[in-house]
Each structure stands twice: as C-alpha cells, then as structure tokens.
PDB file of C-alpha atoms and ligand atoms in Angstrom:
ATOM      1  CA  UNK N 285     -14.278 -14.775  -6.083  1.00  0.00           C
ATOM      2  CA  UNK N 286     -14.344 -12.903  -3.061  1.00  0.00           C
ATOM      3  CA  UNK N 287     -11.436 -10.878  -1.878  1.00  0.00           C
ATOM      4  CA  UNK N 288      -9.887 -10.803   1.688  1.00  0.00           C
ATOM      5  CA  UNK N 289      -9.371  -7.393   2.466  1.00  0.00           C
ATOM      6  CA  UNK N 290      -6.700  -5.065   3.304  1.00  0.00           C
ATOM      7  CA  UNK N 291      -6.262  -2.456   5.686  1.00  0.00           C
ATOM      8  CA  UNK N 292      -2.401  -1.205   6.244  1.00  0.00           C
ATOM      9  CA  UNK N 293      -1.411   1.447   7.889  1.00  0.00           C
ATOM     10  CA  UNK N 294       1.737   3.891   6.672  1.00  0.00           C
ATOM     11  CA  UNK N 295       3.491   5.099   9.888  1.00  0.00           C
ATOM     12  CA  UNK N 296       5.624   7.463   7.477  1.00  0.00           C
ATOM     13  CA  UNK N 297       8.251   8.922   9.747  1.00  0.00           C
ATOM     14  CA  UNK N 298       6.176   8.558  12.756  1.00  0.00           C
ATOM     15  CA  UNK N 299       6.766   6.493  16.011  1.00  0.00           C
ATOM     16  CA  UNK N 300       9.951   5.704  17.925  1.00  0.00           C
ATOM     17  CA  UNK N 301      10.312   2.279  19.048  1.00  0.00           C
ATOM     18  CA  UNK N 302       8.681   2.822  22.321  1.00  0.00           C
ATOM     19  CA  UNK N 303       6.034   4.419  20.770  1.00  0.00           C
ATOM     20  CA  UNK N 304       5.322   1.457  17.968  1.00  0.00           C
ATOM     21  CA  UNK N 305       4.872  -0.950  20.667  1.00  0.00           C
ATOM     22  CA  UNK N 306       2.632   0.928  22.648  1.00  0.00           C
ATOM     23  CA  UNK N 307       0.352   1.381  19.547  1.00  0.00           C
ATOM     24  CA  UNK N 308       0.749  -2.270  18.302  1.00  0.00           C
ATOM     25  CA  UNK N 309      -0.309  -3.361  22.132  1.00  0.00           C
ATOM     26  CA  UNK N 310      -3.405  -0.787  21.841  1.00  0.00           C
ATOM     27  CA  UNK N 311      -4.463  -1.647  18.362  1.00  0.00           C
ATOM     28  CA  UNK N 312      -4.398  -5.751  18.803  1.00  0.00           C
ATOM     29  CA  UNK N 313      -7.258  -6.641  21.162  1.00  0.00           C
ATOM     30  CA  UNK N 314      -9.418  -3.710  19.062  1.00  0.00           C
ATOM     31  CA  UNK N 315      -8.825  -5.368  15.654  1.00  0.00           C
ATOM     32  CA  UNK N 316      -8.532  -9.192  16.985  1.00  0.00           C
ATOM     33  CA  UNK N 317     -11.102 -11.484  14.469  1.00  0.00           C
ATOM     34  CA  UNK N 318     -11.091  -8.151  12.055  1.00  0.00           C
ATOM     35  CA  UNK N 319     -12.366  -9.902   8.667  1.00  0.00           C
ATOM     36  CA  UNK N 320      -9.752  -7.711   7.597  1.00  0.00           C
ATOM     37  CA  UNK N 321      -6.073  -8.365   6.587  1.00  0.00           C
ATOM     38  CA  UNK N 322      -4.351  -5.783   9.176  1.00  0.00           C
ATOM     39  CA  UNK N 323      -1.078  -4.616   8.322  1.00  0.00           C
ATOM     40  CA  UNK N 324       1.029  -1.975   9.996  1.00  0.00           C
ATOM     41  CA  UNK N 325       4.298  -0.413   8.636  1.00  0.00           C
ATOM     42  CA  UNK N 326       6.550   1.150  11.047  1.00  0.00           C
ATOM     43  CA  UNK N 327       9.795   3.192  10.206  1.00  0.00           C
ATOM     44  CA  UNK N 328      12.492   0.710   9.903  1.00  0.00           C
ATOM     45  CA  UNK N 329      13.994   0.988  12.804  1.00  0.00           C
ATOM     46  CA  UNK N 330      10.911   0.105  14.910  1.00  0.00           C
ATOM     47  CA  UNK N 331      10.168  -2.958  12.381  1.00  0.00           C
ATOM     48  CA  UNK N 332      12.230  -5.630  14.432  1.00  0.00           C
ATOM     49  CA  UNK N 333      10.408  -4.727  17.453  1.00  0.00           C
ATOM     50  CA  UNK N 334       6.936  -4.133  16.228  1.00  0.00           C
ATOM     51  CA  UNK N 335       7.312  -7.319  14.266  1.00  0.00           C
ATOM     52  CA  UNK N 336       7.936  -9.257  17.829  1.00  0.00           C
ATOM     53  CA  UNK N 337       5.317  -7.278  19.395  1.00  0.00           C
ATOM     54  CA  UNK N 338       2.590  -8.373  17.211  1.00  0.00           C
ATOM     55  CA  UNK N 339       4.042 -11.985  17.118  1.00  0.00           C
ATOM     56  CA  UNK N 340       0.673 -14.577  18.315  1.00  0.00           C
ATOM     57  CA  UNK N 341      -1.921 -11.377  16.828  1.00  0.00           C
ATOM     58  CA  UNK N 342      -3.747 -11.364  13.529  1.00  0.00           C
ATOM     59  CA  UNK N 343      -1.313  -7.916  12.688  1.00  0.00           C
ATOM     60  CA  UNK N 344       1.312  -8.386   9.914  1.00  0.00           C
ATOM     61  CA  UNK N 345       4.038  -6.098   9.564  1.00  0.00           C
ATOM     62  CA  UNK N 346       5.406  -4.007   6.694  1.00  0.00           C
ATOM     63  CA  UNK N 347       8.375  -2.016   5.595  1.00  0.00           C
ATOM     64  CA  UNK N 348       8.291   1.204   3.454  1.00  0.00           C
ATOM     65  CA  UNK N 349      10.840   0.331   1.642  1.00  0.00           C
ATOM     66  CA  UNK N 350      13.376  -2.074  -0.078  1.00  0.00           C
ATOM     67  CA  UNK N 351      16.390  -2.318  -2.157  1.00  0.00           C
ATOM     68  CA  UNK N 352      15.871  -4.883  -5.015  1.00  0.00           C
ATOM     69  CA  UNK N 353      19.714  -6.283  -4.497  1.00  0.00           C
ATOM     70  CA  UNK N 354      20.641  -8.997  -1.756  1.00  0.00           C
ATOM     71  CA  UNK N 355      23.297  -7.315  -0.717  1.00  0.00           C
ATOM     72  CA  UNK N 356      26.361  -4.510  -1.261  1.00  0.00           C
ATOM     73  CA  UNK N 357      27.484  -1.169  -1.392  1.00  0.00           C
ATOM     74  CA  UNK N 358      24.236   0.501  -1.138  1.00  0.00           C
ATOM     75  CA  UNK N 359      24.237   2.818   1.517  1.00  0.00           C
ATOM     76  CA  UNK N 360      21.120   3.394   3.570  1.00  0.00           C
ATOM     77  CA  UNK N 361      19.446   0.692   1.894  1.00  0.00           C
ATOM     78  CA  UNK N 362      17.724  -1.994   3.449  1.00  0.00           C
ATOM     79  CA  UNK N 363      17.566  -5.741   1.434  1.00  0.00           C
ATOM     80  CA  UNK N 364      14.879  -7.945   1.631  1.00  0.00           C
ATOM     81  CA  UNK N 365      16.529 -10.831   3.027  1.00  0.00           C
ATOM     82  CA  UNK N 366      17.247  -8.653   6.209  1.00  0.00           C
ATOM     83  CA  UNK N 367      13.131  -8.078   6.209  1.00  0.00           C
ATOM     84  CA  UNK N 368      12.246 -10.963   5.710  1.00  0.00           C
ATOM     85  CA  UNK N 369      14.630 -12.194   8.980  1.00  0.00           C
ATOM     86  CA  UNK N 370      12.707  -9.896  11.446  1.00  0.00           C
ATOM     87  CA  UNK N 371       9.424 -11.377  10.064  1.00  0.00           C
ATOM     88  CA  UNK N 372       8.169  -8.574   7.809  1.00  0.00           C
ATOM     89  CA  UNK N 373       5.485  -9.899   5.451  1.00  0.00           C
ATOM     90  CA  UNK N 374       4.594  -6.568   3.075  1.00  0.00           C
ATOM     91  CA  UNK N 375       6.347  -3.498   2.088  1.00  0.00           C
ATOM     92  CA  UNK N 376       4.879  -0.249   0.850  1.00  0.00           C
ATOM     93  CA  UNK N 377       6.703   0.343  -2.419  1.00  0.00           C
ATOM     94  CA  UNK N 378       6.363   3.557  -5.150  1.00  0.00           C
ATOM     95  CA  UNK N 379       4.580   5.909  -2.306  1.00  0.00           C
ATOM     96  CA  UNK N 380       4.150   9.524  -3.953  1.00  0.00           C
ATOM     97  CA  UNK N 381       6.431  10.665  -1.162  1.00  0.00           C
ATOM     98  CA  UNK N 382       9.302   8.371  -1.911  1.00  0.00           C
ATOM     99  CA  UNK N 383       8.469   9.381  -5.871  1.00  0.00           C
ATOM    100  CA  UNK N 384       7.967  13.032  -5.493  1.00  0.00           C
ATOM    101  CA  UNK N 385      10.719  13.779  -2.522  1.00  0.00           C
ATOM    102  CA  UNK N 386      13.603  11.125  -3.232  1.00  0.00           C
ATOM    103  CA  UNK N 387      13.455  10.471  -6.916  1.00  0.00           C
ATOM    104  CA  UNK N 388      11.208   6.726  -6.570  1.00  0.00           C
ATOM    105  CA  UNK N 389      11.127   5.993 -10.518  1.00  0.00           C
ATOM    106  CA  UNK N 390       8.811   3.353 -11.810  1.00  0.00           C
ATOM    107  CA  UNK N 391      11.422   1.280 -13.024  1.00  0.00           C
ATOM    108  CA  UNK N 392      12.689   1.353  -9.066  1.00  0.00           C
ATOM    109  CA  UNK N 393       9.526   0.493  -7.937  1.00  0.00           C
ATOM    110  CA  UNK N 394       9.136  -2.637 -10.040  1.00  0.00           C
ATOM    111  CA  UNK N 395      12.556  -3.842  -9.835  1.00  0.00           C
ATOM    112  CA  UNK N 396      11.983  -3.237  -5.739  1.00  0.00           C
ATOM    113  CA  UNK N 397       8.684  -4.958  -6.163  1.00  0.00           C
ATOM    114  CA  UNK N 398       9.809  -8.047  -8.092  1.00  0.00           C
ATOM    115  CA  UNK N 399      12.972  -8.824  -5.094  1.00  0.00           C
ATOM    116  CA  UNK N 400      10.379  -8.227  -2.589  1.00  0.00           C
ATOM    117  CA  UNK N 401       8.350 -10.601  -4.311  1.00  0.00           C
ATOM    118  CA  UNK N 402      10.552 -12.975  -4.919  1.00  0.00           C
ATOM    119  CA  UNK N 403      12.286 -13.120  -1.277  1.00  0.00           C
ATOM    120  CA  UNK N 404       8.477 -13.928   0.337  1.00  0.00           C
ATOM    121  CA  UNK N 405       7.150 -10.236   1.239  1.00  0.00           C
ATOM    122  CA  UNK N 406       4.186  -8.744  -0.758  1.00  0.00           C
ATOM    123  CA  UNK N 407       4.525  -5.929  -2.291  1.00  0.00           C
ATOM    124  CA  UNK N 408       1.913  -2.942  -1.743  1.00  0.00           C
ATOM    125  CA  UNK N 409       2.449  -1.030  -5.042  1.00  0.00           C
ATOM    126  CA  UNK N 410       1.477   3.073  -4.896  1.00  0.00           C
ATOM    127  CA  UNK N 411      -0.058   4.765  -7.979  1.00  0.00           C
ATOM    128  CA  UNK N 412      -1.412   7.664  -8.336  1.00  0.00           C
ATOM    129  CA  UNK N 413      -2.141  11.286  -9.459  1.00  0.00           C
ATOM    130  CA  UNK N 414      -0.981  14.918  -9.072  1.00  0.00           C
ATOM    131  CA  UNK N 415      -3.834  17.448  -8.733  1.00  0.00           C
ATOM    132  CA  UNK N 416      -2.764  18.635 -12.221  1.00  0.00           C
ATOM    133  CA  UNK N 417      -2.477  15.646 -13.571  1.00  0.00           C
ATOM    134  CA  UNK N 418      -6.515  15.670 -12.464  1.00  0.00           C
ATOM    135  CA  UNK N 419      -7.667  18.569 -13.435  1.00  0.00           C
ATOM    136  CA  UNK N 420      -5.775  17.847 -16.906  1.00  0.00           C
ATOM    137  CA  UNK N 421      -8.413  14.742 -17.616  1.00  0.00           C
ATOM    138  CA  UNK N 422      -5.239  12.672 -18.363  1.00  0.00           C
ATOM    139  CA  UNK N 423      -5.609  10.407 -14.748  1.00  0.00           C
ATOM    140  CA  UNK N 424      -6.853   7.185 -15.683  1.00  0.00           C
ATOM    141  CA  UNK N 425      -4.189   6.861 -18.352  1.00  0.00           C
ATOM    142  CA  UNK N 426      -1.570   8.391 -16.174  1.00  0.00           C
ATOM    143  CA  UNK N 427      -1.975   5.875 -13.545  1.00  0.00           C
ATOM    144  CA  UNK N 428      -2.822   2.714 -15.841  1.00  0.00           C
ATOM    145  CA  UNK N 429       1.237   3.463 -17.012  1.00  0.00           C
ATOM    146  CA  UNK N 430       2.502   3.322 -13.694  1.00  0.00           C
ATOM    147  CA  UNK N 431       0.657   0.167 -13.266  1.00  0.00           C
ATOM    148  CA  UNK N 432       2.158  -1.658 -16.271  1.00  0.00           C
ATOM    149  CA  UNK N 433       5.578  -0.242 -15.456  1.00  0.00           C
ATOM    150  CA  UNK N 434       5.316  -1.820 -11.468  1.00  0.00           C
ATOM    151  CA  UNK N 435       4.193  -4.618 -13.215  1.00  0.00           C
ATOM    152  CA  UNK N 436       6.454  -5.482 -15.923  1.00  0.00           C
ATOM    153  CA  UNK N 437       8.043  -9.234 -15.527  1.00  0.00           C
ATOM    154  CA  UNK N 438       5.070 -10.589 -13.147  1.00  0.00           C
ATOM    155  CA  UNK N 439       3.295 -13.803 -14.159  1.00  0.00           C
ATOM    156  CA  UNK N 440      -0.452 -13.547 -13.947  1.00  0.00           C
ATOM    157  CA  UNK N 441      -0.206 -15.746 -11.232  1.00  0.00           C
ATOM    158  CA  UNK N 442       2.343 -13.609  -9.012  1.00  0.00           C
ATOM    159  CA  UNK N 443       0.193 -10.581  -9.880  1.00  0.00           C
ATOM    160  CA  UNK N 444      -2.888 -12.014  -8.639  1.00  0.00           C
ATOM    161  CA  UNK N 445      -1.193 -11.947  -4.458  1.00  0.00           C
ATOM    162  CA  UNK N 446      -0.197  -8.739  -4.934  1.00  0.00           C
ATOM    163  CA  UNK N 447      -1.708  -5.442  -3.748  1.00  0.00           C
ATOM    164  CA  UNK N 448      -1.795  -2.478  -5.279  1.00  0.00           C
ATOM    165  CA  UNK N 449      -2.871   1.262  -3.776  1.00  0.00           C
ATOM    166  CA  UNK N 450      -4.859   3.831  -5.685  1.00  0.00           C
ATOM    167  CA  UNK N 451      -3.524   7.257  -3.997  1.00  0.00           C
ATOM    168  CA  UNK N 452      -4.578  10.466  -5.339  1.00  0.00           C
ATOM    169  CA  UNK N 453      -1.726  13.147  -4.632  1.00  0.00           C
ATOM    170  CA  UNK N 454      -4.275  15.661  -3.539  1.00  0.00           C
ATOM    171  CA  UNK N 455      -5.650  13.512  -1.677  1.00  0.00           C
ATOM    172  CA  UNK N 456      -2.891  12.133   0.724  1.00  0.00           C
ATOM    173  CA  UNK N 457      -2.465  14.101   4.113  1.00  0.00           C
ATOM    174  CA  UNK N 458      -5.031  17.237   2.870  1.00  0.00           C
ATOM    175  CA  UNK N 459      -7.869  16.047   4.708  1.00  0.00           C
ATOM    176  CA  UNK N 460      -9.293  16.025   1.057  1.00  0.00           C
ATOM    177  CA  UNK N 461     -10.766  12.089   0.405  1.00  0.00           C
ATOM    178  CA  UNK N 462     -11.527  11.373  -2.928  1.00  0.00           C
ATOM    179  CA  UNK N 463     -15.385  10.696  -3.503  1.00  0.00           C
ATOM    180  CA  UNK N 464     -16.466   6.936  -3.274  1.00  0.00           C
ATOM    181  CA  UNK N 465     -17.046   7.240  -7.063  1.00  0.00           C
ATOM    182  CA  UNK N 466     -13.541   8.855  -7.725  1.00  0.00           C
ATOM    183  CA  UNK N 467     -12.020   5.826  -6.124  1.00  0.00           C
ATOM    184  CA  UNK N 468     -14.011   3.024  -7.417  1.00  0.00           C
ATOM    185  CA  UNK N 469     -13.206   4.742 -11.164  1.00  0.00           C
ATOM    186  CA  UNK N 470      -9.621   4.463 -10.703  1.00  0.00           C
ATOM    187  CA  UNK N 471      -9.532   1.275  -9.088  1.00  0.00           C
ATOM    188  CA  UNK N 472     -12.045  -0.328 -11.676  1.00  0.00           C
ATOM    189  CA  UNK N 473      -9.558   1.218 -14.049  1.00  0.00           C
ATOM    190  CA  UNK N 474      -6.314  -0.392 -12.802  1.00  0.00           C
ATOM    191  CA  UNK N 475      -8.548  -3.682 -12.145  1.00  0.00           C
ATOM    192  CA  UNK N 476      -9.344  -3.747 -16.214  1.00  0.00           C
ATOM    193  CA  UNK N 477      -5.414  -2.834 -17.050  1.00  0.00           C
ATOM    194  CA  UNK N 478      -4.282  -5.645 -15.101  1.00  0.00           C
ATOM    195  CA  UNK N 479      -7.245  -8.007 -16.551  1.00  0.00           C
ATOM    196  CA  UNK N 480      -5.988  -6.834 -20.445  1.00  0.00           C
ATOM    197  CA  UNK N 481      -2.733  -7.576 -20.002  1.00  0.00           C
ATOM    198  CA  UNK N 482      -2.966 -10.699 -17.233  1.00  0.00           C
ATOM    199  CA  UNK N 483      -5.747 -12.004 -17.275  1.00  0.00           C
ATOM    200  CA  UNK N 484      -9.122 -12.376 -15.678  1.00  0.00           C
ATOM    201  CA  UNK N 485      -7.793 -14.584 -12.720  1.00  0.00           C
ATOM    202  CA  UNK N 486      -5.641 -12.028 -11.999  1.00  0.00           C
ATOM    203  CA  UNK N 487      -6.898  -9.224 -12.166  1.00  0.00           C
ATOM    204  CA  UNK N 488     -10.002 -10.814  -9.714  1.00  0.00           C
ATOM    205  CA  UNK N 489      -7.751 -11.863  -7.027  1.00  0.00           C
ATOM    206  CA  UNK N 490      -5.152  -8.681  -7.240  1.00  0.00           C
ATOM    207  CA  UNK N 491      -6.593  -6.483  -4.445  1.00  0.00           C
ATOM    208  CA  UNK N 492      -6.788  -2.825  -4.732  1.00  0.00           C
ATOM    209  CA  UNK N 493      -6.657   0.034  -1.860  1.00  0.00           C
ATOM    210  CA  UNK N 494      -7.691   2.853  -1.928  1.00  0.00           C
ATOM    211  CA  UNK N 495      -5.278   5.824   0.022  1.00  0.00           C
ATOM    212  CA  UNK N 496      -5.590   9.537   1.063  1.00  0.00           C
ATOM    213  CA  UNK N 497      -7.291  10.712   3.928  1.00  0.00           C
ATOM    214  CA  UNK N 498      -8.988   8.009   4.753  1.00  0.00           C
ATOM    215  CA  UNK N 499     -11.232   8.301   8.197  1.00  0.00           C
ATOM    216  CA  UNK N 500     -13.399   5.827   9.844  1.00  0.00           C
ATOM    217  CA  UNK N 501     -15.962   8.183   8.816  1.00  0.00           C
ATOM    218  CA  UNK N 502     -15.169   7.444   5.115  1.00  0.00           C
ATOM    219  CA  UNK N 503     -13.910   3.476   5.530  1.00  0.00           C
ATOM    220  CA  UNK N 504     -17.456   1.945   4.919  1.00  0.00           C
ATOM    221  CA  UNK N 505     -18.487   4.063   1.634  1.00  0.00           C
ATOM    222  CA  UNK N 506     -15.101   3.022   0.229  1.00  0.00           C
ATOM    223  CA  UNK N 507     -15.691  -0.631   0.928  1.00  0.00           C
ATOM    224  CA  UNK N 508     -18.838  -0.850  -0.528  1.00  0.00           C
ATOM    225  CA  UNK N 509     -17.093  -0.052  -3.820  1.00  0.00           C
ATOM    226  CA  UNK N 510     -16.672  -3.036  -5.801  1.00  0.00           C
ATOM    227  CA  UNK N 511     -13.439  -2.428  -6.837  1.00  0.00           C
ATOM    228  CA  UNK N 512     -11.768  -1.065  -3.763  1.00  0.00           C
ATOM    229  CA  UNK N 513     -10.570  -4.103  -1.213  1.00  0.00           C
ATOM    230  CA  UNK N 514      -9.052  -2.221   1.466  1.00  0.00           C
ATOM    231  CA  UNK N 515      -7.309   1.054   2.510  1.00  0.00           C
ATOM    232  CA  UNK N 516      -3.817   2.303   2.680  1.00  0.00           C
ATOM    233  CA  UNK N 517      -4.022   4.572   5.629  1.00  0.00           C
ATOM    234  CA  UNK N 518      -1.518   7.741   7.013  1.00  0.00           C
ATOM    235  CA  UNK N 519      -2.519   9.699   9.700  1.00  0.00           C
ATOM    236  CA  UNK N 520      -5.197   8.060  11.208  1.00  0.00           C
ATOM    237  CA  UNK N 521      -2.982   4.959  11.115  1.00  0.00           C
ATOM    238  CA  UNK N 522      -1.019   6.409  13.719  1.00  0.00           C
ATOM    239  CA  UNK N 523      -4.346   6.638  16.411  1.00  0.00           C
ATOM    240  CA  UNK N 524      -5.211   2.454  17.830  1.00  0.00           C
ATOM    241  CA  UNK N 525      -8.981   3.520  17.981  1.00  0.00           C
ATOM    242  CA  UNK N 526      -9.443   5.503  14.734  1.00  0.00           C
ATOM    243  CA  UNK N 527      -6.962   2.518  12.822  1.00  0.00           C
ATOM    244  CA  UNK N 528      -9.142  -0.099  14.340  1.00  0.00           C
ATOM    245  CA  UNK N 529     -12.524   1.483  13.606  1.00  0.00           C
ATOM    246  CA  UNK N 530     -10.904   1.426   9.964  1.00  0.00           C
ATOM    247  CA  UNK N 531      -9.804  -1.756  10.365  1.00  0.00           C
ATOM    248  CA  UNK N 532     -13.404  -3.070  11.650  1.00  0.00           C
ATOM    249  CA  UNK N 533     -15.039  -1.196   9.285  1.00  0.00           C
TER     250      UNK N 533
HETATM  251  P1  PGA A1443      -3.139   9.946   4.708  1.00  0.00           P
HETATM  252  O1  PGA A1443      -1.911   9.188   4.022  1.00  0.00           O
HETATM  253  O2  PGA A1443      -4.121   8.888   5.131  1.00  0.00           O
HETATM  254  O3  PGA A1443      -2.543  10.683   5.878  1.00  0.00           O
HETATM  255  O4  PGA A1443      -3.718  10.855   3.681  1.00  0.00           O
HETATM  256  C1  PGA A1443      -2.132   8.090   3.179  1.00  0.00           C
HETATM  257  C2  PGA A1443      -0.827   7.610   2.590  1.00  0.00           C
HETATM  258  O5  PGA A1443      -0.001   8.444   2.206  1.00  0.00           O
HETATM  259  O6  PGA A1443      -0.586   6.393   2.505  1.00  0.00           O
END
C-alpha cells in the first residue's frame, strides 16, 4: 500500500500574524499539486488567520498543542473543539521541547492525542532520543516505549490515520541530521512496534516522519527510505522556498 506523504512544518515560537500570512501566501503557489500532504503549524495565535489564509490551497493547518478536556479551568490551554472551529486539521503533540522544557509526559501526550483524535484533528505524535540516550545503545527501545505509551487505547484502525515523528534530540535545531540509515532504523523500528501490537494494516498505513534538521539538501535521501513518509520540519519551515523545495522534494 502506498503511503501519501507528509511534510509539516513546526513554526515553534516563530511568526506574528502578519508574518504567517505572508509566508502561507509565499509558500502556496510553490507547493500547489505537491504529491505531498503539506501541513503548516503556526503559534496559536496566528492559527485562525493562517487557517483562512490557506482556505481554497492544498495547505492544512496544525496546532502545537492541545488540552485533552472540552472545556474548564485550565488556564492557558487550548481545547480541541476551539481548533477544530478555526479549521485546524493536525496538531503536533509530545515535541521534545514541550517534553524537555514544560514537563510533556507520555501519558499527556496520549491522553492529548486520543481528544485530538477523537474531536476530527490528527495527531502528529513526537518520539525520540537524547544524545545520551544514543550513545547509551538503549534508543530503539527507548523510543519503541514512548510509542506504546502515545498509543495506548487506539484501535488498529485509528492508529493506521495517524502520524507519528521520529526526532532525534541531537538532532533538532543543531544543524546535525541524522544519517538516512539512522532514520530509516528508527522508523522501521517504530513501524514493527506498531505492527506487533496492531497489526499489519496498521502499521502499513501509519505514516512516519522523520524530524531534525532537515534541509532540502537532505529531503530526497530521507524519502527514499522505505520507512520514512515525510518530514517534520523547524527552521527551514519558517523560509517559503527552502519549505517548498522540501515539500516538492
Ligand atoms: P529543526 O526542528 O528542523 O529546526 O531541527 C525540527 C523540529 O523540532 O520539529
């Protein structure tokens, strides 16, 4: 079964409103017919406007972040029912940022996952190793457990539509990508946890990025691993022509 797949982009705490739309309105004519899913994932206050801005384009927009209640006395929380209303279709959920800087546990990140789910938005679930984690040996097994713990209470059949990235610590933001073979390994790896424990059709349909440092010098190699279906991109996300030359890889 072939794969559709994904390129997203992680603004992180980058763009002002102005400054979304202006990128959105650059990046669309560059990535129109991109056999790529395109996805780009503002701050949230730019999402309502970067959502209508790519409104009629083949860009879908996604959130960082989302509580897993409706609604309530959660303060600086966003639900995804009040997503969903401004026409956001993914959130980025369990990014090593959120984990290492404001205490993202994997039990958050699958009970975030599972409301996102649920309320229509796909969830774009990080993994992913420290550089001592690494150099320990321990990796594959490290990140197969935050897999399983995303996971927990997913049918095969929910797991297959959703999309999980493979983003080595020491490799996000360092300039450092992983090698085409140190991607494919982990992602083959997360691909054959998700196969044990749901199943063959789901674990062929799940699609897995691959994130850190990605360039459009390194896009193709990537993609010509089997088991990597897209990219989760940072900072050259935040450039139209280097996103799109991604995007188009
Ligand atoms: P980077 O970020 O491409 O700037 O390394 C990737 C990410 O954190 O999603």
């Amino acid at each position: 079964m072939a794969r559709t797949p994904i390129i997203a982009g992680n603004w992180k705490m980058n763009n002002t409103i102005a400054q979304g739309k202006a990128l959105v309105k650059a990046l669309a004519p560059l990535v129109k017919g991109a056999k790529a899913a395109v996805v780009v994932c503002p701050a949230a206050t730019a999402l309502a406007a970067v959502a209508k801005a790519v409104k009629g384009t083949n860009i879908a927009v996604g959130a960082q972040n989302v509580h897993w209640e409706k609604s309530g006395a959660y303060t600086g929380e966003i639900s995804t029912d009040m997503l969903a209303e401004i026409g956001v279709s993914y959130c980025v959920l369990g990014h090593s940022e959120r984990r290492d800087y404001f205490g993202e546990t994997n039990e958050g990140v699958n009970k975030r996952a599972r409301a996102a789910y649920a309320a229509g938005i796909t969830p774009i679930i990080c993994c992913g190793e420290s550089l001592e984690i690494r150099e320990a040996g321990t990796y594959l097994a490290y990140v197969a457990y935050q897999i399983e713990a995303a996971l927990a209470g997913f049918k095969a059949r929910e797991v297959a539509k959703l999309v999980i990235a493979y983003e080595p610590i020491w490799a996000i933001g360092t300039g450092k990508t992983a090698t085409f073979e140190q991607a494919e390994e982990v992602c083959a790896h997360i691909r054959a946890t998700v196969k044990a424990k749901y199943g063959a059709a789901a674990a062929n349909a799940i699609r897995i990025q691959y994130g850190g440092s990605v360039k459009p010098e390194t896009i193709a190699g990537l993609m010509k691993k089997p088991n990597v279906d897209g990219a989760l991109v940072g900072g050259a996300a935040l450039k139209a022509k280097d996103f799109a030359a991604i995007v188009n890889f």
